[in-house]
Amino acid sequence: MQIINIFGNRSLQKGEMTLEEKQIKEQLPYAYWLHAIWPLSGRKLWMLTEKIGMPKQIYECETDRMKEVLNPKQIETLERSRENWNVQGEWEKLKKQNIYFLPFFHPFYPEKLSNIPDPPWALYWKGRLLERNLQTVAVVGARQCSEYGRFAAKAIGKCMGENGILTISGMARGIDGISQEATLDAGGSSLAVLGCGVDICYPKENRRLYERLEKNGGILSEYPPGTKPLAAYFPPRNRIISGLGDVLVVVEAKEKSGTLITVDMALEQGKEVLVLPGRITDALSSGCNRLIKQGAGVLTSMEDIFHLLGVENRKTKEEKTRKLFFDTEEERKIYEILDFMPKNIEKIWEEYGKEKITVQQLMSVLLKLCLRGMVAQMGGSYHRRAEE
Amino acid sequence: MFSTVTTGMVCGIHSFLVQVEVDTAQGLPSFQMVGYLGSEVKEAKERVSVALKNAGVKLPPLHITVNLSPADMRKEGTAFDLPIAVGILKSLGIIPADCTENLLLIGEMGLSGEIKKVRGILPIVRKAKEEGLKCCIVPKENEEEAAVISDILVVGSSHITELLEVLRHKENLQLKAAKGCGILSALAKENDFEEDFSDINGQEAVKRAVEVAAAGFHHLLFIGPPGAGKTMLAKRIPTILPPLTEEESMEVSTIYSVAGMLDGKMPYIAKRPFLNPHHTISMQALAGGGRIPKPGVISLAHRGVLFLDELPEFPRAIIDILRQPLEEKQIHIARNSGSFVYPADCMFVGAMNPCPCGNYPDLSKCSCTSFAVQRYLSHISGPILDRIDICVETPKLTYNELIHSTGKKETSADIRARVMAARELQKQRYRGTKIRFNSDLTAGEIRRYCELGTKEQKWMERIFEAMKLSARAYHRILKVARTIADLEGKEKISEMHLTEAVCYRSADNKYFRK
């Protein structure tokens, strides 16, 4: 398999291997051993490395030397794992799964992450390795998004895909998955950072996206393969999402939302944050609006993202307003009553004026708009504006 | 001496006349009863002999044999006491031999000789009338129930001595007969409901959907947040259904009679039944059960409305029971005492929240995950959803809408008039076929009765593709469009009718996409 450096600093050619690279190769199985027995205590691993050195040295060193860093229980675990863990065998097993293991000293370890506070000690990677120096945008938002959020996530994902900008997200339901799917649809690449092992597809319904990402992007995680998606694993992975993105775009967030953790991380890392504004009445936009109030950037068009990235929007022409065709004045008025939030037919009727139209006529107008793709029907009675 | 007396019994909702044959002969004194008897019937021997003694009739030491004919049908219940007693008296010559001619006797007896009420009187009296009998003697408590049947004399009696007087002076029978009000006048009287559609503010679109459902007897599902008036609407559906016809009332009353639910206060059923069982209902209570099955809720709702509120709260197995009865309009119950068929032609109305918290699709309020919503919906099996033609979302009312009534306020009577007109059209169209309503149409019949013009066909094709409809959904839309056209009195289904029907299409998986 040909390997292209992802975010990296150096490029590797097959056959050419410097002495340094040879050493790295030697270290990898030991690094995997060390990481796999304590996947969660990144801080401990950094301390061990600082104190003792590279993983192979740690494997070979005397127990006494670890006493400063580890407590007796941890030393015991380490001792036991030295006996039980077949270093070379386990390493071969991992390689067979087509999972790349990238500890901090690996040439492919993303440079962007080495600059954040609390960088992951090692990463696991599944998928195609991408060309280097790609510009990246992290897109995050609510899992239960509104039609408005769905529309925005799609537009952002599509625009980035068309311009060859990598989108990074969490492959979750809602905004995450929608934006990544849109990027792939537009022919771009996308990267998912998971809160579980890279061999586990979570959530399950995004299986198709997971498979597409494997081919046209990648799946990244700091947890060893087989790690179950526990709630506690998700907040730490947000720092990787924001760390990898050059810009963080927040699409929809409620007042108390996990998305806001990502924003905090991004600010800590000194990243630019762009927030999609919403109406004050929408609970799903309340978190976003608060961020804007606190000074976050406002996303009003795709150009805002390009401006921050310092590139030009080459492909996507901004659609100022969608061309709408109305046969009658009635259709236009009814369309204006509609919203991205689904509205019950009773409400639409009430707002239009019950004396002006019968419910049958109203249904007929709505259905005509539906057939023209301007309106979408949910169930039988709820209608909303269609996104595209 | 040999004598016979006529009585009747019910089996399921079918009734049969039974001949009680009594023979008294010289020989070893004994009292024997034959004719495939259940244990209650066997016990009649003791009740009858003691009751007769207490009424002043001493049984002479004779060889008494009683046979209940036809002897190959199992006899159950206590209604044979009275005919057995009278048969013995007749055989002993205590009452004249011709006094029970063209007469049907029925009732349970107490040891003092009193006559107690029994269930299933109505179908038995009806059977007696059909068989050409002239008079029925029933327990006093069942008198009013029996008197509903016209053109047959019904005499209520509360004690055996009183009854003997009546039988000895048969010429007075006419005078003693209970005055039945006749079912037709009863129907006319009983059709005013406490509830009315004008009680409901707003919800015009939903009311319209209910009207369509009533006109075509389509099964209906309300989806809406709590407090949107789903239950209120459902309770008012019987008020817009056409009044029960005499025959329908008789059918329904028969079921209630068999279930033992008729009494002096309510001798017959004149209103369309409305049943809303709680979701803790058992399978037997819904379908009908017992060793000798009594009609269940689904049969008691025959010709009326069966309303299941909070549909997803019902255990799946309970909802699935409805599948076969909704299709066949009757329910088969097999027990070791035999196989019973009860009618179950009811309009099924369900109500449910759109998601566990009830606020979907208002995402600023709804906090359910899409997984939770899916699981909530999956309580209702697909086959049941397939049988529901009309599905309508009820929005939550604002305070303003609740207090200030807007728009025209139609009474149930107005809507009922339109519903009846639409049903009249259906009756004419389906004359000579088994179909009664548009909802009964099968795929083949839809092709025949819901023919579309070229323009409409094109329109439907566009809808079919744009909305990604299934074949089932397509057929449901056509059936409902047929009803909408009937409501307007049009023979041809127009674009407008189809459009409206599309808006009522049943909840499918797409509805719950988050």
mmCIF file with all atom_site columns, C-alpha atoms in Angstrom, chain B residues 1 12 16 18 77 122 124 137 168 206 208 257 334 370 383 385 418 443 480 513:
data_model
loop_
_atom_site.group_PDB
_atom_site.id
_atom_site.type_symbol
_atom_site.label_atom_id
_atom_site.label_alt_id
_atom_site.label_comp_id
_atom_site.label_asym_id
_atom_site.label_entity_id
_atom_site.label_seq_id
_atom_site.pdbx_PDB_ins_code
_atom_site.Cartn_x
_atom_site.Cartn_y
_atom_site.Cartn_z
_atom_site.occupancy
_atom_site.B_iso_or_equiv
_atom_site.pdbx_formal_charge
_atom_site.auth_seq_id
_atom_site.auth_comp_id
_atom_site.auth_asym_id
_atom_site.auth_atom_id
_atom_site.pdbx_PDB_model_num
ATOM 1  C CA . MET B 1 1   ? -96.998  -38.844 30.297 1.00 0.00 ? 1   MET B CA 1
ATOM 2  C CA . GLY B 1 12  ? -71.463  -17.601 20.227 1.00 0.00 ? 12  GLY B CA 1
ATOM 3  C CA . PHE B 1 16  ? -81.045  -22.044 18.618 1.00 0.00 ? 16  PHE B CA 1
ATOM 4  C CA . VAL B 1 18  ? -84.161  -26.240 22.187 1.00 0.00 ? 18  VAL B CA 1
ATOM 5  C CA . GLY B 1 77  ? -76.010  -22.011 31.599 1.00 0.00 ? 77  GLY B CA 1
ATOM 6  C CA . LEU B 1 122 ? -82.269  -10.819 22.952 1.00 0.00 ? 122 LEU B CA 1
ATOM 7  C CA . ILE B 1 124 ? -83.137  -16.013 21.662 1.00 0.00 ? 124 ILE B CA 1
ATOM 8  C CA . ILE B 1 137 ? -92.009  -15.931 28.837 1.00 0.00 ? 137 ILE B CA 1
ATOM 9  C CA . ARG B 1 168 ? -103.685 -21.486 33.271 1.00 0.00 ? 168 ARG B CA 1
ATOM 10 C CA . VAL B 1 206 ? -57.798  17.331  11.756 1.00 0.00 ? 206 VAL B CA 1
ATOM 11 C CA . ARG B 1 208 ? -61.658  17.266  8.183  1.00 0.00 ? 208 ARG B CA 1
ATOM 12 C CA . SER B 1 257 ? -76.801  -9.503  25.330 1.00 0.00 ? 257 SER B CA 1
ATOM 13 C CA . ALA B 1 334 ? -61.327  -21.586 19.582 1.00 0.00 ? 334 ALA B CA 1
ATOM 14 C CA . SER B 1 370 ? -33.559  9.418   16.823 1.00 0.00 ? 370 SER B CA 1
ATOM 15 C CA . PRO B 1 383 ? -48.992  -4.822  9.433  1.00 0.00 ? 383 PRO B CA 1
ATOM 16 C CA . LEU B 1 385 ? -49.859  0.546   10.215 1.00 0.00 ? 385 LEU B CA 1
ATOM 17 C CA . ARG B 1 418 ? -72.228  14.915  4.781  1.00 0.00 ? 418 ARG B CA 1
ATOM 18 C CA . ALA B 1 443 ? -56.130  -3.867  -4.908 1.00 0.00 ? 443 ALA B CA 1
ATOM 19 C CA . VAL B 1 480 ? -59.007  7.752   0.605  1.00 0.00 ? 480 VAL B CA 1
ATOM 20 C CA . ARG B 1 513 ? -36.254  10.657  9.986  1.00 0.00 ? 513 ARG B CA 1
#
